[in-house]
Amino acid sequence: MDDLDAMYQEIILDAAKARNGEGRLERFQGESFQVNTTCGDEVNLQVELSSDGKRIERIGWTGEGCSISRASIGIMIDMLEGRSVREAADLYDVFRALMDSRGHALDEEIEDALGDATAFAGVAKFPMRIKCALLGWMAMRDATDKAVAALSPAASEGGVNV
């Protein structure tokens, strides 16, 4: 294992232990439950948006999973809280590109955008683990879509936990 791989492994293990953002939000507009049927990892993630629906205020989650899925969720939360919904969607696309790279180098601009999430480049080499890394991101994307819909003027009031 080279120094870069060791550093990435340490980032993932530290983030998994920290379990950043763990805990159910009391106030949220969107929620998503996702399961990785390959290994059994699961996450229930809630998103609270700003009153105008344009910014992610808070993300909370509960669930069980491997170090990779827990670390990915925690790093994702660090990256996305406080960002616009558009920025979050763009970062989802960038992270997805990292997972689709199968461990090949991405351009420097993409790596800079991902920050600590670049640590998952090694995970992308293992197709069975990609789903672990993407689980929280998929839940965030779904919960955010639901939150935006719930806050839109055309949305009905029923079923929204605000």
XYZ file of N, CA, C and O in Angstrom:
648
model
N 0.859 -1.178 0.000
C 0.000 0.000 0.000
C 0.903 1.238 0.000
O 1.784 1.367 0.832
N 0.661 2.135 -0.951
C 1.473 3.345 -0.986
C 0.933 4.370 0.011
O -0.107 4.188 0.628
N 1.685 5.467 0.172
C 1.327 6.489 1.161
C -0.040 7.111 0.897
O -0.792 7.382 1.824
N -0.369 7.341 -0.385
C -1.654 7.936 -0.727
C -2.805 7.010 -0.355
O -3.794 7.439 0.240
N -2.672 5.724 -0.672
C -3.710 4.761 -0.302
C -3.870 4.681 1.206
O -4.984 4.582 1.720
N -2.754 4.723 1.933
C -2.806 4.672 3.399
C -3.520 5.908 3.954
O -4.322 5.800 4.887
N -3.231 7.077 3.369
C -3.890 8.298 3.815
C -5.397 8.222 3.542
O -6.204 8.569 4.399
N -5.768 7.751 2.347
C -7.181 7.617 2.011
C -7.874 6.643 2.945
O -8.995 6.882 3.394
N -7.211 5.531 3.254
C -7.797 4.554 4.161
C -8.020 5.178 5.542
O -9.054 4.964 6.174
N -7.065 5.979 5.995
C -7.192 6.635 7.295
C -8.357 7.626 7.297
O -9.120 7.708 8.264
N -8.513 8.382 6.215
C -9.629 9.337 6.106
C -10.955 8.595 6.213
O -11.861 9.014 6.933
N -11.081 7.484 5.503
C -12.324 6.706 5.520
C -12.589 6.141 6.908
O -13.712 6.240 7.430
N -11.588 5.556 7.533
C -11.789 4.973 8.870
C -12.140 6.045 9.902
O -13.023 5.833 10.739
N -11.461 7.193 9.849
C -11.770 8.278 10.790
C -13.195 8.793 10.589
O -13.917 9.029 11.556
N -13.602 8.972 9.341
C -14.960 9.459 9.058
C -16.010 8.441 9.485
O -17.076 8.812 9.984
N -15.719 7.165 9.314
C -16.663 6.119 9.720
C -16.857 6.119 11.234
O -17.983 5.965 11.725
N -15.788 6.308 11.971
C -15.872 6.341 13.435
C -16.616 7.581 13.924
O -17.343 7.520 14.910
N -16.426 8.698 13.234
C -17.041 9.962 13.657
C -18.562 9.947 13.498
O -19.273 10.598 14.262
N -19.052 9.224 12.494
C -20.492 9.121 12.240
C -21.156 10.498 12.189
O -22.219 10.734 12.768
N -20.518 11.413 11.479
C -20.991 12.792 11.361
C -22.431 12.847 10.855
O -22.790 12.171 9.911
N -23.225 13.671 11.504
C -24.606 13.878 11.096
C -25.568 12.804 11.556
O -26.760 12.888 11.271
N -25.065 11.807 12.286
C -25.948 10.722 12.698
C -26.987 11.241 13.690
O -26.676 12.004 14.598
N -28.198 10.841 13.475
C -29.306 11.239 14.322
C -30.441 11.770 13.460
O -30.213 12.388 12.429
N -31.610 11.490 13.874
C -32.795 11.898 13.124
C -33.057 13.385 13.337
O -32.983 13.875 14.464
N -33.363 14.108 12.276
C -33.712 15.520 12.382
C -35.142 15.647 12.903
O -36.020 14.885 12.503
N -35.372 16.625 13.755
C -36.730 16.889 14.227
C -37.546 17.607 13.165
O -38.752 17.445 13.079
N -36.877 18.408 12.375
C -37.538 19.229 11.361
C -36.877 18.942 10.014
O -35.672 19.104 9.870
N -37.672 18.526 9.046
C -37.143 18.233 7.715
C -38.284 18.264 6.707
O -39.442 18.163 7.072
N -37.918 18.417 5.424
C -38.921 18.418 4.368
C -38.820 17.194 3.468
O -39.760 16.875 2.756
N -37.674 16.541 3.464
C -37.498 15.377 2.605
C -36.810 14.249 3.350
O -35.955 14.483 4.207
N -37.217 13.023 3.024
C -36.658 11.844 3.687
C -36.556 10.716 2.668
O -37.400 10.585 1.778
N -35.513 9.912 2.816
C -35.332 8.782 1.914
C -34.718 7.607 2.660
O -33.771 7.777 3.432
N -35.268 6.443 2.423
C -34.726 5.201 2.981
C -34.132 4.412 1.822
O -34.810 4.162 0.828
N -32.860 4.047 1.955
C -32.160 3.300 0.908
C -31.492 2.077 1.522
O -30.992 2.134 2.652
N -31.491 0.984 0.760
C -30.860 -0.260 1.193
C -29.938 -0.759 0.090
O -30.305 -0.752 -1.082
N -28.760 -1.177 0.491
C -27.855 -1.851 -0.433
C -28.152 -3.341 -0.297
O -27.740 -3.978 0.670
N -28.882 -3.886 -1.240
C -29.303 -5.292 -1.149
C -28.132 -6.254 -1.270
O -28.255 -7.413 -0.887
N -26.997 -5.787 -1.766
C -25.824 -6.645 -1.893
C -25.250 -7.016 -0.532
O -24.860 -8.153 -0.316
N -25.216 -6.029 0.392
C -24.550 -6.287 1.678
C -25.431 -6.015 2.891
O -25.061 -6.345 4.006
N -26.573 -5.356 2.689
C -27.471 -5.090 3.803
C -27.313 -3.718 4.439
O -28.039 -3.384 5.368
N -26.367 -2.908 3.977
C -26.258 -1.543 4.499
C -27.584 -0.824 4.261
O -28.232 -1.028 3.237
N -27.967 0.029 5.203
C -29.187 0.808 5.025
C -29.038 2.164 5.685
O -28.316 2.319 6.675
N -29.728 3.131 5.106
C -29.709 4.486 5.642
C -31.096 5.100 5.478
O -31.770 4.873 4.480
N -31.513 5.817 6.507
C -32.705 6.646 6.454
C -32.204 8.072 6.647
O -31.659 8.404 7.699
N -32.343 8.905 5.620
C -31.732 10.222 5.618
C -32.801 11.295 5.484
O -33.733 11.138 4.703
N -32.654 12.372 6.274
C -33.580 13.495 6.224
C -32.816 14.750 5.804
O -31.645 14.923 6.159
N -33.506 15.625 5.073
C -32.935 16.885 4.610
C -33.830 18.035 5.038
O -35.046 17.993 4.818
N -33.221 19.031 5.646
C -33.912 20.280 5.954
C -33.363 21.350 5.026
O -32.150 21.586 4.977
N -34.246 21.981 4.277
C -33.856 23.048 3.363
C -34.165 24.409 3.973
O -34.965 24.526 4.913
N -33.551 25.431 3.427
C -33.869 26.800 3.817
C -35.327 27.084 3.443
O -35.930 26.355 2.645
N -35.892 28.139 3.993
C -37.311 28.422 3.756
C -37.622 28.669 2.278
O -38.733 28.406 1.839
N -36.641 29.137 1.518
C -36.874 29.338 0.086
C -36.608 28.072 -0.738
O -36.797 28.057 -1.943
N -36.166 27.009 -0.070
C -35.941 25.733 -0.742
C -34.699 25.678 -1.609
O -34.510 24.726 -2.362
N -33.813 26.625 -1.462
C -32.645 26.688 -2.345
C -31.344 26.236 -1.700
O -30.357 26.026 -2.387
N -31.325 26.076 -0.385
C -30.092 25.740 0.316
C -30.329 24.590 1.294
O -31.382 24.517 1.926
N -29.354 23.731 1.409
C -29.432 22.624 2.363
C -28.962 23.137 3.720
O -27.809 23.532 3.878
N -29.873 23.151 4.664
C -29.560 23.621 6.016
C -28.921 22.504 6.842
O -27.891 22.713 7.463
N -29.589 21.347 6.855
C -29.105 20.231 7.682
C -29.433 18.916 7.017
O -30.431 18.789 6.305
N -28.594 17.929 7.305
C -28.814 16.551 6.858
C -28.613 15.668 8.077
O -27.637 15.821 8.809
N -29.540 14.770 8.310
C -29.420 13.809 9.399
C -29.670 12.412 8.881
O -30.320 12.234 7.851
N -29.152 11.434 9.596
C -29.335 10.057 9.139
C -29.310 9.077 10.301
O -28.735 9.349 11.356
N -29.974 7.973 10.091
C -29.873 6.811 10.967
C -29.666 5.609 10.062
O -30.021 5.643 8.882
N -29.099 4.568 10.608
C -28.912 3.368 9.808
C -27.718 2.562 10.276
O -27.060 2.902 11.251
N -27.479 1.513 9.551
C -26.369 0.616 9.830
C -25.649 0.311 8.534
O -26.283 0.173 7.485
N -24.347 0.200 8.624
C -23.599 -0.128 7.428
C -22.125 -0.265 7.709
O -21.654 -0.044 8.825
N -21.415 -0.581 6.678
C -19.974 -0.774 6.768
C -19.271 0.576 6.911
O -19.878 1.634 6.794
N -17.969 0.507 7.139
C -17.170 1.725 7.277
C -17.262 2.607 6.050
O -17.304 3.834 6.161
N -17.296 2.012 4.876
C -17.339 2.797 3.646
C -18.642 3.589 3.556
O -18.627 4.788 3.268
N -19.767 2.958 3.827
C -21.037 3.687 3.711
C -21.149 4.763 4.783
O -21.570 5.890 4.491
N -20.746 4.471 6.016
C -20.813 5.473 7.093
C -19.879 6.638 6.815
O -20.234 7.797 7.014
N -18.670 6.340 6.353
C -17.710 7.399 6.049
C -18.203 8.269 4.900
O -18.096 9.496 4.947
N -18.743 7.647 3.879
C -19.228 8.393 2.720
C -20.354 9.340 3.127
O -20.386 10.501 2.696
N -21.252 8.872 3.973
C -22.345 9.727 4.453
C -21.793 10.905 5.241
O -22.185 12.055 5.020
N -20.876 10.651 6.163
C -20.316 11.721 6.989
C -19.572 12.766 6.175
O -19.735 13.977 6.382
N -18.755 12.325 5.238
C -18.013 13.251 4.385
C -18.976 14.024 3.492
O -18.823 15.231 3.297
N -19.997 13.342 2.977
C -21.003 14.002 2.150
C -21.689 15.120 2.932
O -21.873 16.234 2.423
N -22.059 14.849 4.174
C -22.724 15.858 5.001
C -21.814 17.065 5.196
O -22.253 18.211 5.062
N -20.537 16.824 5.490
C -19.584 17.934 5.626
C -19.532 18.778 4.359
O -19.424 19.995 4.419
N -19.604 18.126 3.217
C -19.515 18.817 1.936
C -20.777 19.597 1.587
O -20.701 20.655 0.973
N -21.942 19.076 1.953
C -23.195 19.602 1.405
C -23.976 20.540 2.308
O -24.722 21.384 1.806
N -23.859 20.417 3.611
C -24.614 21.330 4.477
C -24.165 22.759 4.208
O -22.971 23.049 4.162
N -25.143 23.628 3.992
C -24.882 25.022 3.713
C -24.759 25.352 2.231
O -24.727 26.513 1.853
N -24.699 24.341 1.402
C -24.597 24.570 -0.047
C -25.990 24.668 -0.663
O -26.974 24.231 -0.087
N -26.012 25.204 -1.873
C -27.274 25.281 -2.590
C -27.669 23.879 -3.072
O -26.817 22.992 -3.198
N -28.948 23.700 -3.325
C -29.448 22.428 -3.852
C -28.771 22.124 -5.185
O -28.409 20.982 -5.456
N -28.557 23.141 -6.007
C -27.885 22.958 -7.307
C -26.451 22.482 -7.118
O -25.993 21.580 -7.797
N -25.722 23.111 -6.178
C -24.348 22.688 -5.906
C -24.313 21.238 -5.422
O -23.434 20.468 -5.808
N -25.266 20.876 -4.572
C -25.331 19.506 -4.065
C -25.561 18.520 -5.199
O -24.932 17.457 -5.246
N -26.451 18.861 -6.123
C -26.708 17.986 -7.270
C -25.460 17.863 -8.139
O -25.128 16.770 -8.622
N -24.744 18.961 -8.319
C -23.505 18.921 -9.104
C -22.452 18.047 -8.421
O -21.760 17.275 -9.084
N -22.333 18.167 -7.091
C -21.363 17.344 -6.368
C -21.758 15.867 -6.385
O -20.890 14.990 -6.424
N -23.054 15.587 -6.366
C -23.510 14.209 -6.535
C -22.990 13.668 -7.869
O -22.465 12.560 -7.933
N -23.148 14.451 -8.932
C -22.688 14.021 -10.260
C -21.181 13.800 -10.287
O -20.695 12.840 -10.895
N -20.433 14.667 -9.608
C -18.978 14.532 -9.569
C -18.583 13.280 -8.787
O -17.703 12.520 -9.200
N -19.252 13.046 -7.647
C -18.940 11.843 -6.854
C -19.303 10.594 -7.650
O -18.566 9.599 -7.636
N -20.417 10.645 -8.344
C -20.821 9.508 -9.179
C -19.773 9.238 -10.263
O -19.450 8.085 -10.545
N -19.225 10.296 -10.839
C -18.161 10.141 -11.848
C -16.934 9.479 -11.225
O -16.292 8.628 -11.856
N -16.614 9.843 -9.978
C -15.501 9.198 -9.278
C -15.756 7.703 -9.134
O -14.876 6.878 -9.392
N -16.978 7.343 -8.738
C -17.302 5.923 -8.567
C -17.302 5.189 -9.914
O -16.912 4.026 -9.990
N -17.695 5.864 -10.976
C -17.710 5.255 -12.302
C -16.317 5.154 -12.921
O -16.138 4.468 -13.920
N -15.330 5.829 -12.318
C -13.971 5.850 -12.880
C -13.221 4.545 -12.690
O -12.168 4.344 -13.288
N -13.754 3.683 -11.822
C -13.118 2.398 -11.508
C -11.675 2.571 -11.022
O -10.808 1.765 -11.284
N -11.427 3.687 -10.317
C -10.119 3.911 -9.716
C -9.128 4.649 -10.587
O -8.003 4.903 -10.162
N -9.518 5.023 -11.781
C -8.624 5.796 -12.650
C -8.611 7.249 -12.198
O -9.607 7.754 -11.668
N -7.518 7.908 -12.432
C -7.360 9.299 -12.013
C -8.396 10.191 -12.698
O -8.721 9.999 -13.864
N -8.900 11.130 -11.935
C -9.796 12.149 -12.468
C -9.003 13.439 -12.600
O -7.934 13.589 -12.004
N -9.534 14.387 -13.352
C -8.772 15.633 -13.490
C -8.744 16.368 -12.152
O -9.568 16.154 -11.269
N -7.780 17.240 -12.025
C -7.509 17.920 -10.761
C -8.693 18.762 -10.280
O -8.958 18.853 -9.082
N -9.427 19.356 -11.201
C -10.579 20.180 -10.841
C -11.650 19.343 -10.133
O -12.245 19.776 -9.147
N -11.881 18.134 -10.637
C -12.861 17.238 -10.020
C -12.390 16.824 -8.629
O -13.151 16.845 -7.667
N -11.129 16.452 -8.523
C -10.602 16.052 -7.218
C -10.670 17.192 -6.210
O -10.990 16.975 -5.046
N -10.386 18.419 -6.665
C -10.485 19.580 -5.769
C -11.922 19.775 -5.289
O -12.149 20.079 -4.120
N -12.891 19.602 -6.179
C -14.300 19.769 -5.817
C -14.722 18.748 -4.769
O -15.546 19.048 -3.900
N -14.147 17.558 -4.829
C -14.545 16.490 -3.910
C -13.875 16.569 -2.545
O -14.390 16.011 -1.576
N -12.755 17.219 -2.429
C -12.075 17.296 -1.139
C -11.813 15.912 -0.571
O -11.288 15.033 -1.249
N -12.212 15.687 0.691
C -11.977 14.393 1.347
C -12.680 13.239 0.651
O -12.273 12.086 0.799
N -13.732 13.510 -0.103
C -14.437 12.431 -0.802
C -13.562 11.778 -1.865
O -13.849 10.665 -2.310
N -12.466 12.433 -2.245
C -11.512 11.827 -3.170
C -10.940 10.542 -2.580
O -10.483 9.663 -3.310
N -10.988 10.399 -1.262
C -10.486 9.195 -0.603
C -11.187 7.938 -1.101
O -10.661 6.834 -0.975
N -12.357 8.092 -1.696
C -13.109 6.932 -2.177
C -12.670 6.480 -3.568
O -13.259 5.556 -4.127
N -11.631 7.098 -4.111
C -11.107 6.685 -5.426
C -10.708 5.213 -5.403
O -10.965 4.477 -6.358
N -10.106 4.768 -4.318
C -9.718 3.364 -4.208
C -10.906 2.428 -4.136
O -10.860 1.303 -4.637
N -12.000 2.891 -3.534
C -13.224 2.094 -3.448
C -13.773 1.823 -4.846
O -14.322 0.754 -5.120
N -13.598 2.788 -5.736
C -14.135 2.671 -7.095
C -13.521 1.503 -7.869
O -14.072 1.087 -8.886
N -12.424 0.975 -7.380
C -11.780 -0.177 -8.029
C -12.538 -1.479 -7.753
O -12.286 -2.483 -8.407
N -13.439 -1.455 -6.782
C -14.131 -2.661 -6.344
C -15.634 -2.506 -6.543
O -16.323 -1.910 -5.701
N -16.171 -3.030 -7.638
C -17.594 -2.826 -7.965
C -18.554 -3.168 -6.825
O -19.569 -2.487 -6.659
N -18.253 -4.165 -6.026
C -19.157 -4.540 -4.933
C -19.189 -3.473 -3.833
O -20.135 -3.420 -3.062
N -18.171 -2.623 -3.752
C -18.108 -1.606 -2.697
C -18.630 -0.241 -3.161
O -18.882 0.640 -2.354
N -18.764 -0.063 -4.465
C -19.248 1.204 -5.010
C -20.637 1.519 -4.462
O -20.928 2.654 -4.083
N -21.487 0.501 -4.375
C -22.835 0.722 -3.855
C -22.794 1.205 -2.412
O -23.633 2.004 -1.995
N -21.816 0.739 -1.646
C -21.666 1.188 -0.256
C -21.376 2.690 -0.217
O -21.964 3.423 0.567
N -20.456 3.124 -1.063
C -20.071 4.527 -1.086
C -21.195 5.413 -1.609
O -21.321 6.570 -1.195
N -22.005 4.911 -2.516
C -23.072 5.707 -3.134
C -24.368 5.731 -2.324
O -25.234 6.576 -2.569
N -24.532 4.842 -1.371
C -25.802 4.692 -0.658
C -26.319 6.014 -0.083
O -27.452 6.419 -0.340
N -25.520 6.697 0.701
C -25.937 7.955 1.309
C -26.167 9.052 0.288
O -27.079 9.874 0.434
N -25.350 9.058 -0.764
C -25.503 10.061 -1.820
C -26.839 9.873 -2.547
O -27.513 10.849 -2.872
N -27.211 8.638 -2.785
C -28.488 8.367 -3.443
C -29.645 8.787 -2.540
O -30.629 9.363 -3.011
N -29.514 8.518 -1.241
C -30.551 8.922 -0.291
C -30.654 10.447 -0.221
O -31.755 11.000 -0.190
N -29.506 11.117 -0.230
C -29.507 12.582 -0.194
C -30.191 13.146 -1.431
O -31.013 14.049 -1.329
N -29.871 12.600 -2.574
C -30.462 13.104 -3.828
C -31.983 12.932 -3.801
O -32.733 13.844 -4.132
N -32.436 11.750 -3.375
C -33.867 11.470 -3.310
C -34.556 12.362 -2.269
O -35.602 12.954 -2.537
N -33.970 12.475 -1.081
C -34.571 13.289 -0.020
C -34.613 14.760 -0.419
O -35.594 15.461 -0.140
N -33.570 15.231 -1.088
C -33.541 16.625 -1.526
C -34.604 16.885 -2.590
O -35.301 17.906 -2.546
N -34.750 15.956 -3.525
C -35.809 16.094 -4.542
C -37.184 16.169 -3.878
O -38.020 16.991 -4.256
N -37.402 15.325 -2.884
C -38.682 15.335 -2.166
C -38.873 16.635 -1.397
O -39.986 17.178 -1.343
N -37.800 17.144 -0.791
C -37.886 18.385 -0.025
C -38.203 19.562 -0.937
O -39.049 20.404 -0.603
N -37.554 19.626 -2.086
C -37.820 20.707 -3.042
C -39.277 20.643 -3.499
O -39.965 21.657 -3.550
N -39.753 19.443 -3.795
C -41.145 19.280 -4.216
C -42.108 19.686 -3.098
O -43.130 20.323 -3.355
N -41.766 19.344 -1.860
C -42.642 19.670 -0.737
C -42.726 21.172 -0.503
O -43.756 21.673 -0.052
N -41.662 21.893 -0.813
C -41.649 23.333 -0.589
C -42.134 24.146 -1.786
O -42.299 25.353 -1.684
N -42.346 23.466 -2.898
C -42.823 24.206 -4.075
C -44.244 24.661 -3.839
O -45.029 23.998 -3.167
N -44.627 25.794 -4.396
C -45.976 26.328 -4.180
C -47.082 25.373 -4.606
O -48.169 25.388 -4.041
N -46.818 24.516 -5.581
C -47.841 23.602 -6.072
C -47.976 22.359 -5.200
O -48.935 21.604 -5.343
N -47.045 22.154 -4.272
C -47.071 20.937 -3.452
C -48.208 21.013 -2.437
O -48.530 22.056 -1.902
N -48.772 19.883 -2.172
C -49.816 19.840 -1.126
C -49.139 19.843 0.233
O -47.987 19.513 0.380
N -49.881 20.188 1.254
C -49.351 20.240 2.607
C -49.247 18.877 3.274
O -48.515 18.700 4.211
N -49.967 17.904 2.793
C -49.991 16.595 3.451
C -48.670 15.868 3.364
O -47.981 15.910 2.376
N -48.275 15.219 4.453
C -47.101 14.364 4.476
C -45.780 15.087 4.663
O -44.750 14.455 4.713
N -45.777 16.389 4.795
C -44.527 17.122 4.946
C -44.297 17.366 6.436
O -45.152 17.879 7.139
N -43.120 16.996 6.907
C -42.776 17.141 8.318
C -41.951 18.416 8.499
O -40.752 18.383 8.382
N -42.629 19.530 8.721
C -41.924 20.799 8.924
C -42.282 21.422 10.248
O -43.228 21.099 10.867
